[in-house]
Amino acid sequence: MVSRVIPVDEFDLVIFGGTGDLARRKILPGLFRRYLAGQMPRGSRIIGAARTEMDDAGYREMVSEAVAEFGGPEKADATGLADFLAALRYVAIDATGDGGWSDLAALMRDGVVRAFYFSVAPSLFGDLAERLHTYGIADRNSRIVVEKPFGRDLASAKALNDTLAAHFNEGQIYRIDHYLGKETVQNLMAVRFGNVLFEPLWNSHYVDHIQITVAETVGVGGRGAYYDKSGAMRDMVQNHLMQLLCLIAMEPPSVFGADEVRDEKLKVIRALQPVESHHIVRGQYDANGDTPSFRADVENPRSFTESFIAMKVNVSNWRWADTPFYLRTGKKMKGRASEIAVVFKDLGHSIFEGDTARHRNILAIRLQPNEGIDLQVTIKEPGPGGMRLIDVPLDMTFADALGDDAEPATDAYERLIMDVIRGNQTLFMRGDEVEAAWAWTDPLINGWEARNDVPKLYDQGSAGPEDAMMLMHRDGRRWRDVKA
Ligand code: NAP
């Protein structure tokens, strides 16, 4: 295999919250994989920062354990790991106080890219941004990476944007949505804009509807308190599903550049119509024998928060008039599957005698599992006995198609962190996009809160509440199966 790893400039990456769950599960194992891939230039350093008192050796031990627990097959590379650990430093720092900041300032070097990953609670973003400037740690070329949730409504998102804008310009702020770092999501753009086949059909003349599903089998886990205040709309739709919708619906940008792509996504968000209440179905998973219900999981017997949501969304522009987008996401569903399905219209008339089925082409973009793209096409059923038609998938599972030429799987986080070092913002959300998304979301949430809307119960391991099926059935359509 010829390596296609593109080198980046030498960097110092400071991870605030470098001892936390996200750092240990995703960021640090991801950086280790990039190191092994040869993408971390010699001399680059990763500096963990959190309040816990620890020295460099202690931090290296913690990271080594994190790689052992969360790293992929690469964790067996002992020599590589030892070299990677040598690039780690640690500073005990308090985001809200003065302790440790001079130590961090003393560690920073000139002439290398400086990136600061805010892997801490959003309430600390302002403190970090301010102190990075007070202590002269951030220069004009520095980048900051901020994690979701970016606000819980328009007002808080605006406040957060203002806080960051007081110290950094928009070109320095990388708002991460790891869905945008997924290989298939980027492939969606390659397939759409790199082939002559699809773009002419990519509109309401040929597309009947689009389904976006993000189904999880897990419940709220240990995040009950957070999730009860958030729910599926804030946690998944406002960011991840909205971003996927934008990539499907946007007009082709003139070039694949950060502002060009984000300008087009913003236009889509602004073209989203308000959703009528009967086009939204909210659900909560019920208890199942000894397995607790959502309300028990979030320890709130009166919770009205949704663990599932399905909705019919219209984009009011020329391209998508009359082509609805159906979105659905939920926890404790029957399969862990994320996909976007572009369902084309049927032919209207079949020339084949006796053929009464409605044959439809479907372009299904699978985000997980088995990242890949299926194109459902209609062919003749093999064998004698006349012209019988069947629908079959043309499967483009990337790992199969590329064979030995496939790069080892890269996690969305590692890909996005390398984009930060490169200074490429294409796959990050811009401040105005986030605000526009909340401006669309807020009235929907306020609407069901004002109505005291009670989520419908659904069985664990199901496809969600019955009403979600009805949302489609009423329109003569049906959800694709969420495979286990
Ligand atoms: P976490 O496990 O609670 O870790 C928080 C980190 O922040 C710890 O390293 C903690 O270390 C540090 N910290 C807390 N207060 C601090 C202070 N005053 N000064 C300096 N450091 C401080 O949280 P997490 O799950 O890693 O999440 C981090 C961020 O990522 C959050 O915004 C979260 O919403 C977001 N996120 C997480 C995930 C995930 O899968 N975990 C996914 C998406 C987004 P000390 O206690 O030692 O200070």
mmCIF file of N, CA, C and O in Angstrom, residues 55-134:
data_model
loop_
_atom_site.group_PDB
_atom_site.id
_atom_site.type_symbol
_atom_site.label_atom_id
_atom_site.label_comp_id
_atom_site.label_asym_id
_atom_site.label_seq_id
_atom_site.Cartn_x
_atom_site.Cartn_y
_atom_site.Cartn_z
ATOM 1 N N ASP A 55 2.899 14.503 37.343
ATOM 2 C CA ASP A 55 4.047 14.949 36.549
ATOM 3 C C ASP A 55 3.971 14.295 35.163
ATOM 4 O O ASP A 55 3.032 13.532 34.879
ATOM 5 N N ASP A 56 4.978 14.584 34.329
ATOM 6 C CA ASP A 56 4.962 14.031 32.965
ATOM 7 C C ASP A 56 4.884 12.501 32.998
ATOM 8 O O ASP A 56 4.133 11.894 32.224
ATOM 9 N N ALA A 57 5.647 11.909 33.922
ATOM 10 C CA ALA A 57 5.691 10.435 33.973
ATOM 11 C C ALA A 57 4.302 9.885 34.316
ATOM 12 O O ALA A 57 3.843 8.889 33.734
ATOM 13 N N GLY A 58 3.634 10.545 35.262
ATOM 14 C CA GLY A 58 2.288 10.104 35.658
ATOM 15 C C GLY A 58 1.319 10.210 34.490
ATOM 16 O O GLY A 58 0.470 9.336 34.271
ATOM 17 N N TYR A 59 1.462 11.293 33.725
ATOM 18 C CA TYR A 59 0.551 11.478 32.592
ATOM 19 C C TYR A 59 0.805 10.417 31.520
ATOM 20 O O TYR A 59 -0.117 9.849 30.945
ATOM 21 N N ARG A 60 2.080 10.144 31.280
ATOM 22 C CA ARG A 60 2.421 9.128 30.268
ATOM 23 C C ARG A 60 1.834 7.770 30.660
ATOM 24 O O ARG A 60 1.350 7.022 29.819
ATOM 25 N N GLU A 61 1.865 7.498 31.970
ATOM 26 C CA GLU A 61 1.298 6.224 32.419
ATOM 27 C C GLU A 61 -0.212 6.204 32.171
ATOM 28 O O GLU A 61 -0.763 5.212 31.707
ATOM 29 N N MET A 62 -0.858 7.341 32.477
ATOM 30 C CA MET A 62 -2.306 7.412 32.266
ATOM 31 C C MET A 62 -2.655 7.226 30.785
ATOM 32 O O MET A 62 -3.586 6.501 30.428
ATOM 33 N N VAL A 63 -1.875 7.877 29.925
ATOM 34 C CA VAL A 63 -2.155 7.785 28.484
ATOM 35 C C VAL A 63 -1.873 6.369 27.974
ATOM 36 O O VAL A 63 -2.618 5.821 27.151
ATOM 37 N N SER A 64 -0.809 5.768 28.515
ATOM 38 C CA SER A 64 -0.489 4.397 28.115
ATOM 39 C C SER A 64 -1.663 3.462 28.446
ATOM 40 O O SER A 64 -2.048 2.603 27.645
ATOM 41 N N GLU A 65 -2.252 3.671 29.635
ATOM 42 C CA GLU A 65 -3.411 2.849 30.016
ATOM 43 C C GLU A 65 -4.604 3.143 29.103
ATOM 44 O O GLU A 65 -5.366 2.247 28.736
ATOM 45 N N ALA A 66 -4.771 4.416 28.749
ATOM 46 C CA ALA A 66 -5.900 4.781 27.873
ATOM 47 C C ALA A 66 -5.743 4.116 26.505
ATOM 48 O O ALA A 66 -6.709 3.604 25.929
ATOM 49 N N VAL A 67 -4.508 4.098 25.995
ATOM 50 C CA VAL A 67 -4.268 3.472 24.693
ATOM 51 C C VAL A 67 -4.530 1.964 24.801
ATOM 52 O O VAL A 67 -5.149 1.357 23.919
ATOM 53 N N ALA A 68 -4.098 1.365 25.931
ATOM 54 C CA ALA A 68 -4.320 -0.076 26.105
ATOM 55 C C ALA A 68 -5.815 -0.379 26.128
ATOM 56 O O ALA A 68 -6.280 -1.389 25.603
ATOM 57 N N GLU A 69 -6.592 0.525 26.732
ATOM 58 C CA GLU A 69 -8.029 0.263 26.874
ATOM 59 C C GLU A 69 -8.810 0.630 25.610
ATOM 60 O O GLU A 69 -9.711 -0.087 25.204
ATOM 61 N N PHE A 70 -8.451 1.750 24.997
ATOM 62 C CA PHE A 70 -9.293 2.274 23.911
ATOM 63 C C PHE A 70 -8.614 2.285 22.544
ATOM 64 O O PHE A 70 -9.247 2.642 21.549
ATOM 65 N N GLY A 71 -7.322 1.954 22.498
ATOM 66 C CA GLY A 71 -6.630 1.946 21.209
ATOM 67 C C GLY A 71 -7.077 0.742 20.397
ATOM 68 O O GLY A 71 -7.608 -0.225 20.937
ATOM 69 N N GLY A 72 -6.870 0.782 19.108
ATOM 70 C CA GLY A 72 -7.229 -0.347 18.261
ATOM 71 C C GLY A 72 -6.094 -1.344 18.254
ATOM 72 O O GLY A 72 -5.332 -1.432 19.228
ATOM 73 N N PRO A 73 -5.946 -2.078 17.175
ATOM 74 C CA PRO A 73 -4.877 -3.082 17.090
ATOM 75 C C PRO A 73 -3.488 -2.471 17.234
ATOM 76 O O PRO A 73 -2.535 -3.141 17.640
ATOM 77 N N GLU A 74 -3.379 -1.166 16.939
ATOM 78 C CA GLU A 74 -2.071 -0.501 16.972
ATOM 79 C C GLU A 74 -1.447 -0.495 18.365
ATOM 80 O O GLU A 74 -0.245 -0.297 18.513
ATOM 81 N N LYS A 75 -2.299 -0.688 19.396
ATOM 82 C CA LYS A 75 -1.776 -0.577 20.757
ATOM 83 C C LYS A 75 -0.661 -1.590 21.031
ATOM 84 O O LYS A 75 0.106 -1.445 21.969
ATOM 85 N N ALA A 76 -0.594 -2.626 20.176
ATOM 86 C CA ALA A 76 0.433 -3.652 20.378
ATOM 87 C C ALA A 76 1.824 -3.156 19.973
ATOM 88 O O ALA A 76 2.828 -3.797 20.268
ATOM 89 N N ASP A 77 1.907 -1.987 19.320
ATOM 90 C CA ASP A 77 3.197 -1.482 18.856
ATOM 91 C C ASP A 77 3.933 -0.795 20.018
ATOM 92 O O ASP A 77 3.826 0.409 20.235
ATOM 93 N N ALA A 78 4.688 -1.607 20.790
ATOM 94 C CA ALA A 78 5.300 -1.106 22.028
ATOM 95 C C ALA A 78 6.347 -0.022 21.744
ATOM 96 O O ALA A 78 6.431 0.984 22.459
ATOM 97 N N THR A 79 7.138 -0.202 20.689
ATOM 98 C CA THR A 79 8.173 0.795 20.386
ATOM 99 C C THR A 79 7.519 2.107 19.992
ATOM 100 O O THR A 79 7.915 3.191 20.451
ATOM 101 N N GLY A 80 6.504 1.995 19.131
ATOM 102 C CA GLY A 80 5.784 3.196 18.704
ATOM 103 C C GLY A 80 5.173 3.905 19.890
ATOM 104 O O GLY A 80 5.240 5.140 19.997
ATOM 105 N N LEU A 81 4.618 3.117 20.816
ATOM 106 C CA LEU A 81 3.975 3.733 21.976
ATOM 107 C C LEU A 81 5.000 4.457 22.836
ATOM 108 O O LEU A 81 4.759 5.589 23.285
ATOM 109 N N ALA A 82 6.150 3.847 23.045
ATOM 110 C CA ALA A 82 7.181 4.490 23.869
ATOM 111 C C ALA A 82 7.603 5.821 23.247
ATOM 112 O O ALA A 82 7.753 6.834 23.947
ATOM 113 N N ASP A 83 7.772 5.843 21.922
ATOM 114 C CA ASP A 83 8.165 7.096 21.241
ATOM 115 C C ASP A 83 7.060 8.141 21.358
ATOM 116 O O ASP A 83 7.317 9.322 21.553
ATOM 117 N N PHE A 84 5.812 7.682 21.197
ATOM 118 C CA PHE A 84 4.675 8.605 21.287
ATOM 119 C C PHE A 84 4.595 9.209 22.691
ATOM 120 O O PHE A 84 4.439 10.417 22.863
ATOM 121 N N LEU A 85 4.752 8.354 23.706
ATOM 122 C CA LEU A 85 4.638 8.840 25.088
ATOM 123 C C LEU A 85 5.714 9.891 25.390
ATOM 124 O O LEU A 85 5.491 10.816 26.170
ATOM 125 N N ALA A 86 6.861 9.738 24.744
ATOM 126 C CA ALA A 86 7.950 10.698 24.981
ATOM 127 C C ALA A 86 7.569 12.107 24.511
ATOM 128 O O ALA A 86 8.151 13.107 24.944
ATOM 129 N N ALA A 87 6.580 12.180 23.624
ATOM 130 C CA ALA A 87 6.157 13.496 23.106
ATOM 131 C C ALA A 87 5.102 14.148 24.013
ATOM 132 O O ALA A 87 4.597 15.219 23.702
ATOM 133 N N LEU A 88 4.765 13.486 25.122
ATOM 134 C CA LEU A 88 3.714 14.005 26.007
ATOM 135 C C LEU A 88 4.298 14.812 27.167
ATOM 136 O O LEU A 88 5.356 14.496 27.688
ATOM 137 N N ARG A 89 3.579 15.861 27.530
ATOM 138 C CA ARG A 89 3.904 16.651 28.725
ATOM 139 C C ARG A 89 2.621 16.825 29.522
ATOM 140 O O ARG A 89 1.528 16.613 29.000
ATOM 141 N N TYR A 90 2.763 17.279 30.750
ATOM 142 C CA TYR A 90 1.557 17.538 31.543
ATOM 143 C C TYR A 90 1.753 18.783 32.392
ATOM 144 O O TYR A 90 2.857 19.010 32.927
ATOM 145 N N VAL A 91 0.708 19.580 32.475
ATOM 146 C CA VAL A 91 0.729 20.761 33.347
ATOM 147 C C VAL A 91 -0.537 20.733 34.197
ATOM 148 O O VAL A 91 -1.644 20.606 33.656
ATOM 149 N N ALA A 92 -0.373 20.825 35.503
ATOM 150 C CA ALA A 92 -1.551 20.939 36.375
ATOM 151 C C ALA A 92 -2.015 22.392 36.328
ATOM 152 O O ALA A 92 -1.228 23.318 36.580
ATOM 153 N N ILE A 93 -3.275 22.569 35.955
ATOM 154 C CA ILE A 93 -3.752 23.922 35.697
ATOM 155 C C ILE A 93 -5.203 24.034 36.146
ATOM 156 O O ILE A 93 -5.952 23.058 36.063
ATOM 157 N N ASP A 94 -5.584 25.198 36.636
ATOM 158 C CA ASP A 94 -6.997 25.404 36.962
ATOM 159 C C ASP A 94 -7.558 26.466 36.025
ATOM 160 O O ASP A 94 -7.098 27.611 36.030
ATOM 161 N N ALA A 95 -8.555 26.069 35.233
ATOM 162 C CA ALA A 95 -9.130 26.996 34.246
ATOM 163 C C ALA A 95 -9.685 28.243 34.916
ATOM 164 O O ALA A 95 -9.705 29.320 34.317
ATOM 165 N N THR A 96 -10.129 28.103 36.149
ATOM 166 C CA THR A 96 -10.812 29.230 36.796
ATOM 167 C C THR A 96 -9.890 29.999 37.752
ATOM 168 O O THR A 96 -10.318 30.965 38.376
ATOM 169 N N GLY A 97 -8.642 29.560 37.875
ATOM 170 C CA GLY A 97 -7.733 30.249 38.798
ATOM 171 C C GLY A 97 -6.434 30.614 38.098
ATOM 172 O O GLY A 97 -6.360 30.638 36.865
ATOM 173 N N ASP A 98 -5.398 30.884 38.876
ATOM 174 C CA ASP A 98 -4.128 31.284 38.273
ATOM 175 C C ASP A 98 -3.086 30.167 38.306
ATOM 176 O O ASP A 98 -2.026 30.288 37.693
ATOM 177 N N GLY A 99 -3.404 29.094 39.041
ATOM 178 C CA GLY A 99 -2.423 28.013 39.195
ATOM 179 C C GLY A 99 -2.081 27.356 37.877
ATOM 180 O O GLY A 99 -2.963 26.950 37.120
ATOM 181 N N GLY A 100 -0.789 27.238 37.611
ATOM 182 C CA GLY A 100 -0.303 26.464 36.469
ATOM 183 C C GLY A 100 -0.146 27.241 35.173
ATOM 184 O O GLY A 100 0.553 26.785 34.258
ATOM 185 N N TRP A 101 -0.727 28.417 35.062
ATOM 186 C CA TRP A 101 -0.712 29.125 33.775
ATOM 187 C C TRP A 101 0.694 29.600 33.385
ATOM 188 O O TRP A 101 1.062 29.547 32.208
ATOM 189 N N SER A 102 1.471 30.048 34.384
ATOM 190 C CA SER A 102 2.843 30.475 34.047
ATOM 191 C C SER A 102 3.676 29.282 33.594
ATOM 192 O O SER A 102 4.527 29.408 32.699
ATOM 193 N N ASP A 103 3.399 28.115 34.200
ATOM 194 C CA ASP A 103 4.129 26.900 33.789
ATOM 195 C C ASP A 103 3.821 26.575 32.330
ATOM 196 O O ASP A 103 4.711 26.211 31.553
ATOM 197 N N LEU A 104 2.543 26.706 31.964
ATOM 198 C CA LEU A 104 2.175 26.410 30.579
ATOM 199 C C LEU A 104 2.823 27.424 29.630
ATOM 200 O O LEU A 104 3.364 27.048 28.583
ATOM 201 N N ALA A 105 2.792 28.689 30.047
ATOM 202 C CA ALA A 105 3.391 29.737 29.196
ATOM 203 C C ALA A 105 4.871 29.436 28.965
ATOM 204 O O ALA A 105 5.383 29.581 27.837
ATOM 205 N N ALA A 106 5.551 28.963 30.007
ATOM 206 C CA ALA A 106 6.991 28.689 29.894
ATOM 207 C C ALA A 106 7.270 27.519 28.949
ATOM 208 O O ALA A 106 8.332 27.441 28.332
ATOM 209 N N LEU A 107 6.291 26.605 28.853
ATOM 210 C CA LEU A 107 6.478 25.419 28.007
ATOM 211 C C LEU A 107 6.324 25.702 26.519
ATOM 212 O O LEU A 107 6.866 24.993 25.670
ATOM 213 N N MET A 108 5.531 26.744 26.191
ATOM 214 C CA MET A 108 5.182 26.966 24.781
ATOM 215 C C MET A 108 6.410 27.396 23.980
ATOM 216 O O MET A 108 7.298 28.075 24.494
ATOM 217 N N ARG A 109 6.426 27.019 22.703
ATOM 218 C CA ARG A 109 7.564 27.342 21.831
ATOM 219 C C ARG A 109 7.112 28.242 20.687
ATOM 220 O O ARG A 109 5.959 28.152 20.248
ATOM 221 N N ASP A 110 8.024 29.031 20.205
ATOM 222 C CA ASP A 110 7.730 29.844 19.018
ATOM 223 C C ASP A 110 8.007 29.020 17.764
ATOM 224 O O ASP A 110 8.771 28.062 17.791
ATOM 225 N N GLY A 111 7.371 29.408 16.686
ATOM 226 C CA GLY A 111 7.689 28.806 15.389
ATOM 227 C C GLY A 111 6.996 27.484 15.112
ATOM 228 O O GLY A 111 7.306 26.834 14.110
ATOM 229 N N VAL A 112 6.099 27.043 15.997
ATOM 230 C CA VAL A 112 5.326 25.825 15.717
ATOM 231 C C VAL A 112 3.842 26.173 15.850
ATOM 232 O O VAL A 112 3.482 27.162 16.485
ATOM 233 N N VAL A 113 2.996 25.344 15.236
ATOM 234 C CA VAL A 113 1.548 25.579 15.346
ATOM 235 C C VAL A 113 1.121 25.362 16.797
ATOM 236 O O VAL A 113 1.496 24.362 17.415
ATOM 237 N N ARG A 114 0.338 26.309 17.320
ATOM 238 C CA ARG A 114 -0.190 26.127 18.679
ATOM 239 C C ARG A 114 -1.690 25.853 18.585
ATOM 240 O O ARG A 114 -2.443 26.663 18.039
ATOM 241 N N ALA A 115 -2.115 24.709 19.126
ATOM 242 C CA ALA A 115 -3.544 24.386 19.116
ATOM 243 C C ALA A 115 -3.969 24.044 20.538
ATOM 244 O O ALA A 115 -3.208 23.413 21.283
ATOM 245 N N PHE A 116 -5.165 24.474 20.897
ATOM 246 C CA PHE A 116 -5.672 24.270 22.255
ATOM 247 C C PHE A 116 -7.029 23.591 22.167
ATOM 248 O O PHE A 116 -7.975 24.158 21.624
ATOM 249 N N TYR A 117 -7.101 22.365 22.658
ATOM 250 C CA TYR A 117 -8.342 21.602 22.598
ATOM 251 C C TYR A 117 -9.080 21.808 23.918
ATOM 252 O O TYR A 117 -8.575 21.432 24.974
ATOM 253 N N PHE A 118 -10.277 22.409 23.851
ATOM 254 C CA PHE A 118 -11.064 22.657 25.067
ATOM 255 C C PHE A 118 -11.944 21.430 25.346
ATOM 256 O O PHE A 118 -13.138 21.426 25.074
ATOM 257 N N SER A 119 -11.350 20.377 25.893
ATOM 258 C CA SER A 119 -12.122 19.162 26.172
ATOM 259 C C SER A 119 -12.599 19.194 27.628
ATOM 260 O O SER A 119 -12.298 18.311 28.433
ATOM 261 N N VAL A 120 -13.281 20.266 27.932
ATOM 262 C CA VAL A 120 -13.808 20.506 29.293
ATOM 263 C C VAL A 120 -15.248 20.971 29.159
ATOM 264 O O VAL A 120 -15.727 21.212 28.046
ATOM 265 N N ALA A 121 -15.929 21.136 30.290
ATOM 266 C CA ALA A 121 -17.308 21.619 30.241
ATOM 267 C C ALA A 121 -17.350 23.002 29.581
ATOM 268 O O ALA A 121 -16.449 23.823 29.804
ATOM 269 N N PRO A 122 -18.383 23.271 28.759
ATOM 270 C CA PRO A 122 -18.462 24.562 28.065
ATOM 271 C C PRO A 122 -18.441 25.768 29.019
ATOM 272 O O PRO A 122 -18.010 26.852 28.619
ATOM 273 N N SER A 123 -18.849 25.562 30.265
ATOM 274 C CA SER A 123 -18.833 26.681 31.219
ATOM 275 C C SER A 123 -17.407 27.179 31.465
ATOM 276 O O SER A 123 -17.215 28.285 31.986
ATOM 277 N N LEU A 124 -16.402 26.384 31.073
ATOM 278 C CA LEU A 124 -15.007 26.793 31.291
ATOM 279 C C LEU A 124 -14.371 27.437 30.062
ATOM 280 O O LEU A 124 -13.241 27.929 30.123
ATOM 281 N N PHE A 125 -15.099 27.444 28.925
ATOM 282 C CA PHE A 125 -14.503 27.958 27.678
ATOM 283 C C PHE A 125 -14.028 29.403 27.844
ATOM 284 O O PHE A 125 -12.940 29.774 27.402
ATOM 285 N N GLY A 126 -14.880 30.219 28.463
ATOM 286 C CA GLY A 126 -14.551 31.640 28.620
ATOM 287 C C GLY A 126 -13.298 31.829 29.466
ATOM 288 O O GLY A 126 -12.402 32.616 29.119
ATOM 289 N N ASP A 127 -13.226 31.072 30.570
ATOM 290 C CA ASP A 127 -12.048 31.169 31.452
ATOM 291 C C ASP A 127 -10.778 30.799 30.702
ATOM 292 O O ASP A 127 -9.746 31.459 30.835
ATOM 293 N N LEU A 128 -10.870 29.718 29.928
ATOM 294 C CA LEU A 128 -9.679 29.273 29.194
ATOM 295 C C LEU A 128 -9.261 30.317 28.161
ATOM 296 O O LEU A 128 -8.076 30.677 28.069
ATOM 297 N N ALA A 129 -10.242 30.808 27.396
ATOM 298 C CA ALA A 129 -9.927 31.770 26.333
ATOM 299 C C ALA A 129 -9.272 33.016 26.930
ATOM 300 O O ALA A 129 -8.260 33.521 26.413
ATOM 301 N N GLU A 130 -9.815 33.474 28.033
ATOM 302 C CA GLU A 130 -9.299 34.696 28.658
ATOM 303 C C GLU A 130 -7.865 34.493 29.152
ATOM 304 O O GLU A 130 -6.976 35.310 28.886
ATOM 305 N N ARG A 131 -7.639 33.367 29.825
ATOM 306 C CA ARG A 131 -6.309 33.155 30.414
ATOM 307 C C ARG A 131 -5.245 32.860 29.348
ATOM 308 O O ARG A 131 -4.075 33.192 29.522
ATOM 309 N N LEU A 132 -5.668 32.255 28.262
ATOM 310 C CA LEU A 132 -4.691 32.016 27.184
ATOM 311 C C LEU A 132 -4.125 33.344 26.700
ATOM 312 O O LEU A 132 -2.961 33.433 26.298
ATOM 313 N N HIS A 133 -4.946 34.392 26.774
ATOM 314 C CA HIS A 133 -4.469 35.710 26.356
ATOM 315 C C HIS A 133 -3.747 36.440 27.475
ATOM 316 O O HIS A 133 -2.677 37.005 27.269
ATOM 317 N N THR A 134 -4.334 36.390 28.669
ATOM 318 C CA THR A 134 -3.716 37.078 29.799
ATOM 319 C C THR A 134 -2.270 36.631 29.990
ATOM 320 O O THR A 134 -1.384 37.435 30.280
#
